[in-house]
Amino acid sequence: MDSGLTRDRLIAILMLLPSVILVAIFVYGFIAWTGYTSLTDSNALQQLSGLPAQFIGLKNYNDLFTGGLNLRFRMDMVNTVFFTIMFILVCLAVGMGLAILLDQKIKGEAIFRTIFLFPMALSFVVTGVVWKWLFNPTSGLNVLPTIIGLPAGGFRWFISEERWWPFAWQDVPLILSIIFLGIAIFAALWYWSKRRSQTAALLTALALLLLAWITFGSPRSLSGLNPERPEQHGFNVALIAVVIAAGWQMSGYTMAMYLAGLRGISEELREAARVDGCSELGVYRYVVFPLLAPITLSAMIILGHISLKIFDLVYTIGGGDNLYIDMPGINMFFTTFRSNQFGQGAAIAMLMLIMVAVVIIPYLASQLRSETKL
Amino acid sequence: MNTTYPSQASAPAGQSAPRPRPSRVVVYGALIIAAIFFLIPVYMVLVTSFKSIDQVSISTMWNLPTAFTLESFSRAINRLLPNFVNSVLLVVPATALSAMLGSINGYVLSKWTFRGANIIFPLMLFGMFIPYQAILIPLVQFLQSAGLYGGIPGLILVHVVYGIPITTLIFRNYYAEVPTEMLEAGRVDGAGFFRLYWDILLPLSLPGFVVVIIWQFTQIWNEFLFGVTLTGTGQQPITVALQNLAGSQIVEWNVQMAGALMTALPTLAVYILLGRYFIRGLLAGSIKG
């Protein structure tokens, strides 16, 4: 509508103002407050004594990554990485598979869709309670194979203490450096092939620097833990149980996103591809999948930020003291509200916020930039 | 359920040769297997919750109950009914308030955009993605000093405030579809901010309200983190009570399953009856859907 500061526009701004103030305080003000708390030694004793909390800089963060008492946090980080990757892969694969199946002009589509999507309406607490019963190692899912005459399964699900792909926490900086090196080399080759030699040369230089950094063993010095006593981590197999329960709940969401995308691809477009000699698989390979790529990216980001924050599902399944499926969100809750270490809890919360922000801010920016309505 | 996607299911009439498809048997077979997997927990909940406690043994977990009893339901209702009531007392006002707030905000941000709105809106939206752990410590301290800690009114306030981003987003996108010319016409007739909203926009808003109300109802009913940190005994919403039931020392699986069913029923009913709107809210959560 018309621009300029009319009386009505002023009213409009005044009507929005309460929400803006509430968000400014409850989101940004509180984040700043948490950020400050994370730089102090605030805890229950200090609060009882009535003395102000001491400013201790980044000590809480330092402790989380290198402190002898904070093994739990480092397990959480490792668990979060493995869980997030597996959860996203499962939801994307199942969601896309179901969407493609439902797109085959089948009878009873509405019924199937309802079945695949109903878990989305449930609370993670309900999902957790029910799957906990199903994961009962002596019965539950493990006895299902006996129905068709196979031996019962022996997997202990969420109480399994098995660990695959072991590595030491001291090696994490090295592992990360090697991953960055791989990405830099790949990107450099990509830009060389595109004949963007300036970018490519820059990336090659970066890769060489990283290589030198790795060969002279510098990354190891970053870990801060005693190199003589390697702290063992790895993929905790118990996480598979959480991935199954979470995938059961969230796959329908990706299915709905993909289905909406598939319905947006016109039959004419597919027909044109067939006329050009595409097989039915070729239609998917060359027409459908490229058009679904933006949906995949959105789904990855939405699912990724859910898994970085996950709390209730793991709390319900593991009860809060099963470290093999522990996550930062649970650690923060127990550190803050059970052990009353507010400073430490705030530091965990800030690290969670940073992880989510890294994923969400670029997404928000790109979503809103591509919008012309603003 | 009556979910409808824009369907292109029927091929044009003139097109006689059906396009070659993967074998129908494979498609239906895969769908049925997937459906069975998705329904296993439902089967388990129903089978277990109709058993009496002495029938619930690990060796007969998958069997149908030998005698149907409602014992576990009466026990679950005994334990959870006060919390069910708490959740209703929480969800109804919180949903109504956040829908109204979202509607006004959406109206302003879609029809009265001002300089700086395109900075304020993304900053608002970020609020719906943050891990709430990052605001929890100040939130507890704030509620304590305001005398709202531990009770349902405080929880209502929290859900309304953190619901602002998503309700604003849904209404803003919904109102963006309403042609601005309709409002311009009203303005020519001398209608101001409120008259335009009341006479022109609000009568068109029903589908928007349905989407937002369903979304907020489901989210708030299912929420756990705020419930467990901000309420005291007796004031807890049902998700917290269910978790306490499941975490207790005596494991009565039949009562737990009945409790899970009881917790799930309201949102499940909404989903079955109004699935189309539920999915719209779901897809709105990914900004553009």
XYZ file of C-alpha atoms in Angstrom:
663
model
C 0.000 0.000 0.000
C 0.993 3.620 -0.214
C 4.248 4.561 1.387
C 4.992 7.426 3.696
C 4.216 7.700 7.373
C 0.442 8.040 7.465
C -1.584 7.678 10.630
C -2.565 4.132 9.664
C 1.024 3.118 9.033
C 1.917 4.390 12.462
C -0.867 2.277 13.955
C 0.436 -0.726 11.999
C 3.925 -0.293 13.413
C 2.507 0.169 16.916
C 0.547 -3.072 16.561
C 3.697 -4.954 15.558
C 5.764 -3.367 18.293
C 4.757 -5.638 21.214
C 5.823 -8.737 19.273
C 9.064 -7.121 18.205
C 9.869 -6.168 21.783
C 8.963 -9.624 23.103
C 11.179 -11.338 20.531
C 13.969 -8.843 21.127
C 13.956 -9.604 24.856
C 13.041 -13.293 24.966
C 15.219 -14.340 22.033
C 18.093 -11.907 21.637
C 18.247 -10.471 25.136
C 18.140 -13.918 26.692
C 20.746 -15.274 24.275
C 23.054 -12.422 25.264
C 22.344 -13.196 28.934
C 23.123 -16.879 28.393
C 26.260 -15.872 26.520
C 27.381 -13.761 29.465
C 26.518 -16.523 31.960
C 28.674 -18.928 29.941
C 31.681 -16.682 30.652
C 31.164 -16.852 34.430
C 31.455 -19.492 37.132
C 27.780 -19.065 38.041
C 26.526 -22.041 40.050
C 24.178 -22.887 42.903
C 26.739 -22.353 45.681
C 27.735 -18.965 44.344
C 24.065 -17.948 44.091
C 23.332 -19.129 47.631
C 26.282 -17.185 48.966
C 24.825 -14.049 47.425
C 28.136 -13.099 45.832
C 28.241 -12.104 42.168
C 29.523 -14.739 39.748
C 33.173 -14.418 38.775
C 34.023 -13.589 35.173
C 36.263 -16.434 34.011
C 36.484 -15.837 30.266
C 36.373 -18.900 28.058
C 37.244 -21.347 30.814
C 33.893 -23.159 30.620
C 34.372 -23.747 26.904
C 37.943 -24.807 27.424
C 36.849 -27.276 30.091
C 34.197 -28.786 27.854
C 36.697 -29.626 25.144
C 39.713 -30.520 27.239
C 38.674 -30.930 30.880
C 39.134 -34.334 32.446
C 35.631 -34.239 33.948
C 33.891 -33.406 30.695
C 34.181 -36.679 28.814
C 30.384 -36.609 28.628
C 30.307 -33.468 26.508
C 32.821 -34.890 24.053
C 30.763 -38.078 23.757
C 27.746 -35.859 23.070
C 29.519 -34.082 20.230
C 30.599 -37.357 18.644
C 27.082 -38.773 19.075
C 25.527 -35.650 17.556
C 27.676 -35.901 14.441
C 26.950 -39.589 13.855
C 23.282 -39.241 14.756
C 22.735 -36.217 12.525
C 24.320 -37.874 9.493
C 22.395 -41.128 9.918
C 19.105 -39.441 10.774
C 19.247 -37.195 7.700
C 20.211 -40.070 5.401
C 17.431 -42.323 6.717
C 14.763 -39.614 6.462
C 15.823 -38.560 2.966
C 16.020 -42.128 1.649
C 12.775 -43.342 3.219
C 10.951 -40.092 2.464
C 11.995 -40.036 -1.174
C 11.303 -43.760 -1.606
C 7.798 -43.430 -0.199
C 7.082 -40.295 -2.221
C 8.131 -41.976 -5.467
C 6.049 -45.050 -4.641
C 3.015 -42.883 -3.860
C 3.524 -41.011 -7.109
C 2.948 -44.162 -9.191
C -0.794 -43.504 -9.501
C -1.720 -46.088 -6.948
C -5.047 -46.937 -5.384
C -5.553 -45.985 -1.748
C -2.910 -43.279 -1.879
C -4.654 -41.245 0.826
C -4.617 -44.196 3.220
C -0.922 -44.888 2.729
C -0.103 -41.192 3.071
C -2.034 -41.012 6.321
C -0.147 -44.020 7.689
C 3.277 -42.640 6.770
C 2.599 -39.181 8.146
C 0.683 -39.807 11.363
C 3.810 -40.109 13.575
C 4.446 -36.416 12.836
C 1.365 -35.601 14.917
C 2.792 -37.329 17.986
C 4.984 -36.036 20.742
C 8.584 -37.251 20.802
C 7.770 -38.402 24.334
C 5.064 -40.756 23.055
C 7.402 -42.048 20.363
C 10.114 -42.584 22.939
C 7.887 -44.477 25.378
C 6.543 -46.804 22.699
C 9.864 -47.518 20.995
C 11.554 -48.111 24.328
C 9.177 -51.021 24.824
C 9.810 -52.246 21.272
C 13.568 -52.106 21.803
C 13.339 -54.388 24.827
C 16.309 -56.656 24.055
C 14.854 -59.919 25.321
C 11.613 -59.539 23.402
C 10.567 -56.568 21.312
C 11.833 -56.316 17.783
C 14.430 -58.974 18.483
C 11.881 -61.801 18.480
C 10.219 -60.739 15.217
C 12.507 -62.927 13.060
C 11.268 -66.011 14.928
C 7.843 -65.534 13.328
C 9.286 -66.702 10.022
C 11.490 -69.322 11.647
C 14.732 -67.359 11.912
C 16.750 -67.148 15.128
C 15.949 -64.210 17.407
C 18.091 -61.107 17.075
C 20.758 -60.420 19.678
C 21.167 -56.674 19.304
C 20.758 -54.828 22.589
C 19.481 -51.633 20.918
C 19.689 -48.506 23.030
C 21.476 -50.241 25.917
C 24.172 -51.634 23.656
C 27.674 -50.595 24.714
C 29.252 -51.613 21.439
C 31.374 -49.040 19.651
C 32.531 -49.024 16.032
C 35.216 -47.013 14.242
C 37.147 -46.110 17.394
C 39.349 -43.037 17.442
C 40.965 -40.933 20.121
C 39.704 -37.430 20.947
C 43.310 -36.266 20.621
C 43.082 -37.097 16.911
C 39.959 -35.021 16.235
C 41.836 -31.881 15.088
C 43.880 -34.084 12.761
C 40.784 -35.826 11.401
C 39.040 -32.496 10.836
C 42.121 -31.094 9.078
C 42.215 -34.092 6.760
C 38.521 -33.641 5.968
C 39.094 -29.943 5.194
C 42.084 -30.911 3.051
C 39.897 -33.333 1.109
C 37.246 -30.665 0.554
C 39.867 -28.102 -0.527
C 41.438 -30.507 -3.024
C 38.058 -31.494 -4.404
C 36.965 -27.864 -4.775
C 40.280 -26.909 -6.374
C 39.943 -29.670 -8.963
C 36.362 -28.615 -9.595
C 37.352 -25.018 -10.286
C 40.307 -26.068 -12.452
C 37.891 -28.118 -14.553
C 35.616 -25.073 -14.797
C 38.653 -22.993 -15.866
C 38.200 -20.562 -12.981
C 41.940 -20.602 -12.388
C 42.080 -17.725 -9.908
C 39.731 -19.410 -7.412
C 41.386 -22.747 -8.130
C 44.877 -21.404 -7.452
C 43.694 -19.937 -4.165
C 42.187 -23.272 -3.129
C 45.324 -25.137 -4.165
C 47.424 -22.836 -2.030
C 45.048 -23.437 0.875
C 45.300 -27.197 0.361
C 49.111 -27.018 0.355
C 49.084 -24.990 3.556
C 46.767 -27.516 5.198
C 48.995 -30.353 3.994
C 52.058 -28.728 5.521
C 50.142 -28.092 8.757
C 49.166 -31.759 8.875
C 52.609 -33.183 7.983
C 54.331 -31.186 10.699
C 51.839 -32.637 13.162
C 50.479 -29.340 14.328
C 46.776 -30.265 14.549
C 47.479 -32.715 17.370
C 48.788 -29.927 19.534
C 45.343 -28.325 19.469
C 43.512 -31.071 21.321
C 44.678 -29.915 24.739
C 44.237 -33.343 26.315
C 47.210 -35.300 27.580
C 48.535 -37.066 24.453
C 49.859 -39.923 26.608
C 46.349 -41.028 27.590
C 44.189 -41.271 24.476
C 40.491 -40.728 25.157
C 38.580 -43.307 23.144
C 35.494 -42.360 21.162
C 33.656 -43.889 18.253
C 30.291 -44.581 16.741
C 28.091 -45.829 19.586
C 25.926 -48.515 18.051
C 23.114 -47.807 20.520
C 22.402 -44.700 18.426
C 20.881 -46.939 15.751
C 17.866 -47.368 18.030
C 17.403 -43.603 18.298
C 17.829 -43.202 14.535
C 15.081 -45.779 13.922
C 12.652 -44.128 16.339
C 13.412 -40.620 15.051
C 13.289 -41.795 11.437
C 9.934 -43.439 12.065
C 8.626 -40.128 13.315
C 10.160 -37.753 10.768
C 10.345 -39.675 7.463
C 6.758 -38.750 6.709
C 7.804 -35.108 6.770
C 10.375 -35.566 4.005
C 7.833 -37.692 2.153
C 5.334 -34.820 2.264
C 7.967 -32.355 1.028
C 9.056 -34.636 -1.823
C 5.481 -35.478 -2.742
C 4.607 -31.792 -2.999
C 7.677 -31.407 -5.228
C 6.817 -34.399 -7.409
C 3.281 -33.097 -7.890
C 4.785 -29.864 -9.129
C 6.587 -31.626 -11.989
C 4.209 -31.628 -14.914
C 3.392 -34.792 -16.797
C 4.250 -32.932 -20.036
C 7.820 -32.502 -18.860
C 8.183 -36.209 -18.151
C 6.487 -37.031 -21.450
C 8.921 -34.767 -23.288
C 11.822 -36.633 -21.723
C 10.311 -39.950 -22.794
C 9.869 -38.684 -26.354
C 13.548 -37.736 -26.286
C 14.287 -41.388 -25.579
C 14.578 -41.485 -21.802
C 13.760 -44.752 -20.092
C 11.528 -44.573 -17.016
C 14.642 -44.592 -14.820
C 16.196 -41.980 -17.095
C 13.212 -39.686 -16.498
C 14.014 -39.798 -12.788
C 17.743 -39.453 -13.358
C 17.582 -36.482 -15.722
C 14.275 -34.755 -14.949
C 12.868 -35.584 -11.518
C 15.945 -35.746 -9.283
C 17.491 -32.456 -10.477
C 14.157 -30.713 -9.865
C 13.944 -32.198 -6.366
C 17.458 -31.065 -5.395
C 16.345 -27.793 -3.720
C 13.805 -29.756 -1.659
C 16.550 -32.128 -0.566
C 18.627 -29.188 0.613
C 15.711 -27.682 2.566
C 14.906 -31.046 4.112
C 18.541 -31.577 5.121
C 18.630 -28.238 6.892
C 15.303 -28.675 8.668
C 16.167 -32.231 9.746
C 19.709 -31.233 10.639
C 18.650 -28.488 13.001
C 16.099 -30.812 14.614
C 18.752 -33.440 15.251
C 21.241 -30.902 16.650
C 18.591 -29.850 19.191
C 17.138 -33.271 19.926
C 16.153 -33.651 23.566
C 12.814 -35.260 24.449
C 13.190 -38.438 22.391
C 16.587 -39.300 23.839
C 15.515 -38.260 27.330
C 12.536 -40.613 27.161
C 14.435 -43.564 25.687
C 17.641 -43.239 27.679
C 16.348 -41.626 30.861
C 19.149 -39.060 30.830
C 21.977 -41.207 32.127
C 22.654 -43.435 29.121
C 25.813 -41.817 27.773
C 25.904 -44.059 24.686
C 22.974 -42.109 23.238
C 23.562 -38.836 25.104
C 23.236 -35.509 23.284
C 24.283 -31.921 24.131
C 20.674 -30.873 24.800
C 20.367 -33.449 27.582
C 23.783 -32.690 28.994
C 22.857 -29.004 29.161
C 19.637 -29.834 31.016
C 21.359 -32.013 33.608
C 24.375 -29.759 34.022
C 22.162 -26.730 34.559
C 19.094 -27.957 36.393
C 20.384 -31.026 38.248
C 24.035 -30.192 38.988
C 23.299 -26.445 39.104
C 26.438 -25.573 37.137
C 24.830 -22.635 35.351
C 27.987 -21.305 33.715
C 28.905 -24.684 32.294
C 25.330 -25.348 31.157
C 25.199 -21.963 29.454
C 28.401 -22.790 27.586
C 26.867 -26.018 26.255
C 23.743 -24.084 25.264
C 25.803 -21.488 23.389
C 27.686 -24.208 21.514
C 24.346 -25.756 20.509
C 23.150 -22.350 19.354
C 26.290 -21.843 17.278
C 25.875 -25.244 15.599
C 22.244 -24.496 14.742
C 23.030 -20.951 13.588
C 25.728 -22.178 11.197
C 23.073 -24.302 9.503
C 20.073 -21.984 9.733
C 21.378 -18.467 9.030
C 22.544 -19.128 5.457
C 19.295 -20.987 4.862
C 17.144 -18.122 6.133
C 19.164 -15.625 4.114
C 18.816 -17.577 0.887
C 15.119 -18.291 1.442
C 14.305 -14.649 2.023
C 16.556 -13.324 -0.707
C 14.838 -15.480 -3.308
C 11.537 -14.042 -2.176
C 10.438 -11.066 -4.241
C 7.435 -10.154 -2.138
C 9.341 -8.305 0.545
C -8.427 -38.740 5.906
C -9.268 -36.157 3.331
C -5.857 -34.800 2.483
C -5.794 -33.568 -1.078
C -2.742 -32.698 -3.055
C -3.144 -31.034 -6.417
C -3.587 -34.330 -8.161
C -2.489 -35.158 -11.657
C -3.557 -38.743 -11.134
C -5.864 -39.082 -14.098
C -4.119 -39.085 -17.452
C -5.707 -37.066 -20.260
C -8.577 -38.990 -21.814
C -7.098 -39.232 -25.280
C -3.914 -40.864 -24.043
C -4.786 -44.527 -24.467
C -1.466 -46.294 -23.935
C -0.631 -46.343 -20.212
C 2.929 -45.331 -19.609
C 5.276 -48.167 -18.694
C 5.697 -48.378 -14.942
C 7.656 -50.472 -12.535
C 5.718 -53.611 -11.853
C 2.584 -52.869 -9.867
C 3.261 -55.826 -7.621
C 6.595 -54.383 -6.546
C 5.085 -50.957 -5.885
C 2.201 -52.260 -3.798
C 4.432 -54.804 -2.073
C 6.901 -52.104 -1.019
C 4.116 -49.801 0.149
C 2.498 -52.528 2.223
C 5.796 -53.498 3.854
C 6.456 -49.841 4.673
C 2.936 -49.465 6.059
C 3.442 -52.504 8.285
C 6.669 -51.005 9.634
C 4.936 -47.704 10.383
C 2.069 -49.491 12.114
C 4.135 -51.842 14.314
C 4.191 -49.332 17.215
C 0.436 -48.839 16.872
C -0.124 -52.572 17.093
C 2.129 -52.779 20.126
C 0.357 -49.915 21.909
C -3.075 -51.400 21.316
C -2.114 -54.972 22.159
C -0.294 -54.027 25.351
C -2.734 -51.461 26.641
C -5.670 -53.889 26.562
C -3.794 -56.440 28.662
C -3.917 -56.703 32.409
C -0.610 -56.422 34.256
C -0.251 -60.186 34.803
C -0.726 -60.746 31.063
C 2.129 -58.413 30.180
C 5.109 -60.678 30.078
C 8.129 -60.358 27.893
C 7.579 -63.784 26.311
C 4.073 -62.946 25.090
C 4.733 -59.325 24.183
C 3.548 -59.675 20.585
C 0.513 -61.834 21.338
C -3.016 -60.537 21.378
C -4.449 -60.185 24.864
C -6.121 -63.390 26.068
C -8.774 -61.323 27.801
C -9.486 -57.698 26.951
C -9.491 -55.464 30.001
C -9.687 -51.722 30.438
C -7.744 -51.946 33.692
C -4.669 -50.213 32.280
C -6.759 -47.357 30.916
C -8.437 -46.726 34.231
C -5.036 -46.704 35.895
C -3.551 -44.419 33.249
C -6.485 -42.043 33.563
C -6.057 -42.080 37.328
C -2.435 -41.091 37.008
C -2.591 -38.733 34.029
C -5.994 -37.047 34.081
C -4.866 -34.036 36.165
C -2.009 -33.495 33.713
C -4.328 -33.941 30.755
C -6.427 -31.139 32.223
C -3.271 -29.050 32.733
C -2.382 -29.508 29.075
C -5.860 -28.428 27.992
C -5.660 -25.361 30.248
C -2.289 -24.581 28.692
C -3.017 -25.297 25.058
C -6.338 -23.516 24.623
C -5.342 -19.998 25.757
C -1.792 -20.259 24.373
C -3.067 -21.303 20.949
C -5.769 -18.637 20.855
C -3.374 -15.867 21.900
C -0.624 -16.810 19.494
C -3.081 -17.115 16.607
C -4.404 -13.606 17.262
C -0.924 -12.174 17.631
C 0.250 -13.940 14.477
C -2.708 -12.677 12.508
C -2.050 -9.037 13.400
C 1.670 -9.390 12.769
C 1.072 -11.108 9.453
C -1.329 -8.347 8.443
C 1.215 -5.637 9.231
C 4.125 -7.417 7.586
C 2.232 -8.291 4.408
C 0.106 -5.175 3.869
C 1.791 -2.354 5.780
C 5.454 -3.047 5.189
C 7.698 -0.263 6.338
C 11.351 0.556 6.087
C 13.265 -1.950 8.185
C 10.549 -4.624 8.021
C 12.803 -6.778 5.859
C 15.360 -6.775 8.676
C 12.898 -7.303 11.520
C 11.132 -10.239 9.878
C 14.207 -12.504 9.418
C 15.371 -11.605 12.923
C 11.969 -12.715 14.191
C 12.067 -15.935 12.164
C 15.430 -16.947 13.587
C 13.649 -17.254 16.927
C 11.803 -20.377 15.799
C 14.971 -22.306 15.004
C 17.064 -21.653 18.097
C 17.659 -24.468 20.563
C 15.601 -23.317 23.534
C 18.406 -24.386 25.837
C 20.086 -21.136 24.775
C 17.393 -19.048 26.491
C 16.394 -21.404 29.275
C 18.576 -20.105 32.108
C 17.498 -16.445 31.815
C 13.933 -17.607 31.186
C 13.812 -19.482 34.490
C 15.290 -16.501 36.329
C 12.880 -14.112 34.641
C 9.833 -16.250 35.456
C 11.002 -16.650 39.040
C 11.341 -12.920 39.544
C 7.977 -12.317 37.846
C 6.312 -14.871 40.108
C 5.300 -16.980 37.136
C 7.699 -19.864 37.628
C 6.219 -23.295 38.202
C 2.690 -22.658 36.995
C 0.623 -22.819 33.857
C 0.242 -19.028 33.269
C 4.023 -18.738 32.907
C 4.064 -21.625 30.478
C 1.292 -19.977 28.442
C 3.346 -16.788 28.215
C 6.414 -18.747 27.082
C 4.533 -20.620 24.368
C 2.885 -17.451 23.089
C 6.208 -15.599 22.894
C 8.150 -18.388 21.193
C 5.169 -19.032 18.913
C 5.356 -15.518 17.466
C 7.797 -16.382 14.642
C 5.899 -19.334 13.161
C 2.414 -17.825 13.520
C 3.617 -14.544 11.993
C 5.250 -16.424 9.139
C 2.171 -18.485 8.313
C -0.186 -15.488 8.421
C 2.198 -13.245 6.497
C 2.438 -15.781 3.671
C -1.299 -16.370 3.803
C -2.199 -12.680 3.623
C 0.331 -12.110 0.865
C -2.036 -14.139 -1.347
C -4.906 -11.739 -0.643
C -4.864 -9.117 -3.423
C -3.846 -5.732 -2.032
C -6.368 -4.098 -4.381
C -9.138 -5.375 -2.124
C -7.727 -3.364 0.742
C -7.052 -0.363 -1.493
C -10.722 -0.341 -2.407
C -11.608 -0.294 1.268
C -9.214 2.580 1.865
C -10.834 4.626 -0.860
C -14.040 4.227 1.139
C -12.232 5.694 4.120
C -11.546 2.548 6.149
C -8.534 2.643 8.461
C -6.132 0.020 9.755
C -8.588 -1.777 12.015
C -11.636 -1.499 9.760
C -9.705 -2.989 6.844
C -8.583 -5.847 9.035
C -11.991 -6.459 10.592
C -14.181 -6.037 7.518
C -12.024 -7.319 4.689
C -9.133 -9.473 5.887
C -10.591 -11.292 8.879
C -13.556 -12.786 6.992
C -11.037 -14.298 4.556
C -8.763 -15.595 7.298
C -10.488 -18.807 8.354
C -8.150 -21.222 6.523
C -5.139 -19.319 7.860
C -6.483 -19.555 11.390
C -7.181 -23.257 10.995
C -3.598 -23.924 9.883
C -2.092 -21.841 12.691
C -4.405 -23.178 15.390
C -3.713 -26.787 14.416
C -0.008 -26.130 14.266
C 0.218 -24.395 17.630
C -2.147 -26.864 19.261
C 0.018 -29.789 18.136
C 3.309 -28.116 18.988
C 2.282 -26.969 22.456
C 0.514 -30.199 23.338
C 3.572 -32.230 22.344
C 6.185 -29.931 23.873
C 8.420 -31.286 26.619
C 11.487 -29.127 27.360
C 9.605 -26.056 28.652
C 7.144 -28.285 30.463
C 9.819 -30.178 32.338
C 11.906 -27.136 33.287
C 9.266 -24.514 34.012
C 6.498 -26.353 35.885
C 6.373 -27.864 39.335
C 4.629 -30.992 40.549
C 0.902 -30.783 40.022
C 1.202 -28.218 37.244
C 2.975 -30.410 34.720
C 1.572 -30.937 31.237
C 0.815 -34.467 30.107
C 4.041 -35.098 28.196
C 6.049 -34.552 31.366
C 3.708 -36.782 33.355
C 3.982 -39.518 30.738
C 7.764 -39.352 30.873
C 7.626 -39.562 34.677
C 5.342 -42.581 34.388
C 7.758 -44.227 31.969
C 10.769 -43.367 34.100
C 9.349 -44.688 37.359
C 10.852 -47.691 39.090
C 7.900 -50.061 38.671
C 7.548 -50.655 34.972
C 3.907 -51.294 34.154
C 4.107 -51.499 30.394
C 0.370 -51.796 29.922
C -0.268 -48.578 31.875
C 2.535 -46.848 29.976
C 1.073 -47.817 26.623
C -2.386 -46.704 27.705
C -0.832 -43.431 28.881
C 0.958 -43.002 25.550
C -2.331 -43.513 23.743
C -4.038 -41.012 26.002
C -1.297 -38.440 25.366
C -1.395 -39.013 21.618
C -5.168 -39.017 21.173
C -5.935 -35.261 20.922
C -3.263 -34.475 18.335
C -3.965 -37.693 16.492
C -7.653 -36.813 16.291
C -6.813 -33.399 14.877
C -4.510 -34.992 12.323
C -7.112 -37.526 11.203
C -9.904 -34.950 10.952
C -7.980 -31.985 9.555
C -4.926 -33.573 7.955
C -4.902 -31.231 4.976
C -4.356 -28.193 7.208
C -1.874 -30.078 9.349
C 0.327 -30.736 6.320
C 0.127 -27.093 5.277
C 1.451 -26.034 8.664
C 4.137 -28.683 8.397
C 5.352 -27.417 5.050
C 5.140 -23.790 6.186
C 7.785 -24.640 8.755
C 10.326 -24.858 5.947
C 9.682 -21.152 5.172
C 8.451 -21.380 1.614
C 7.322 -25.002 1.632
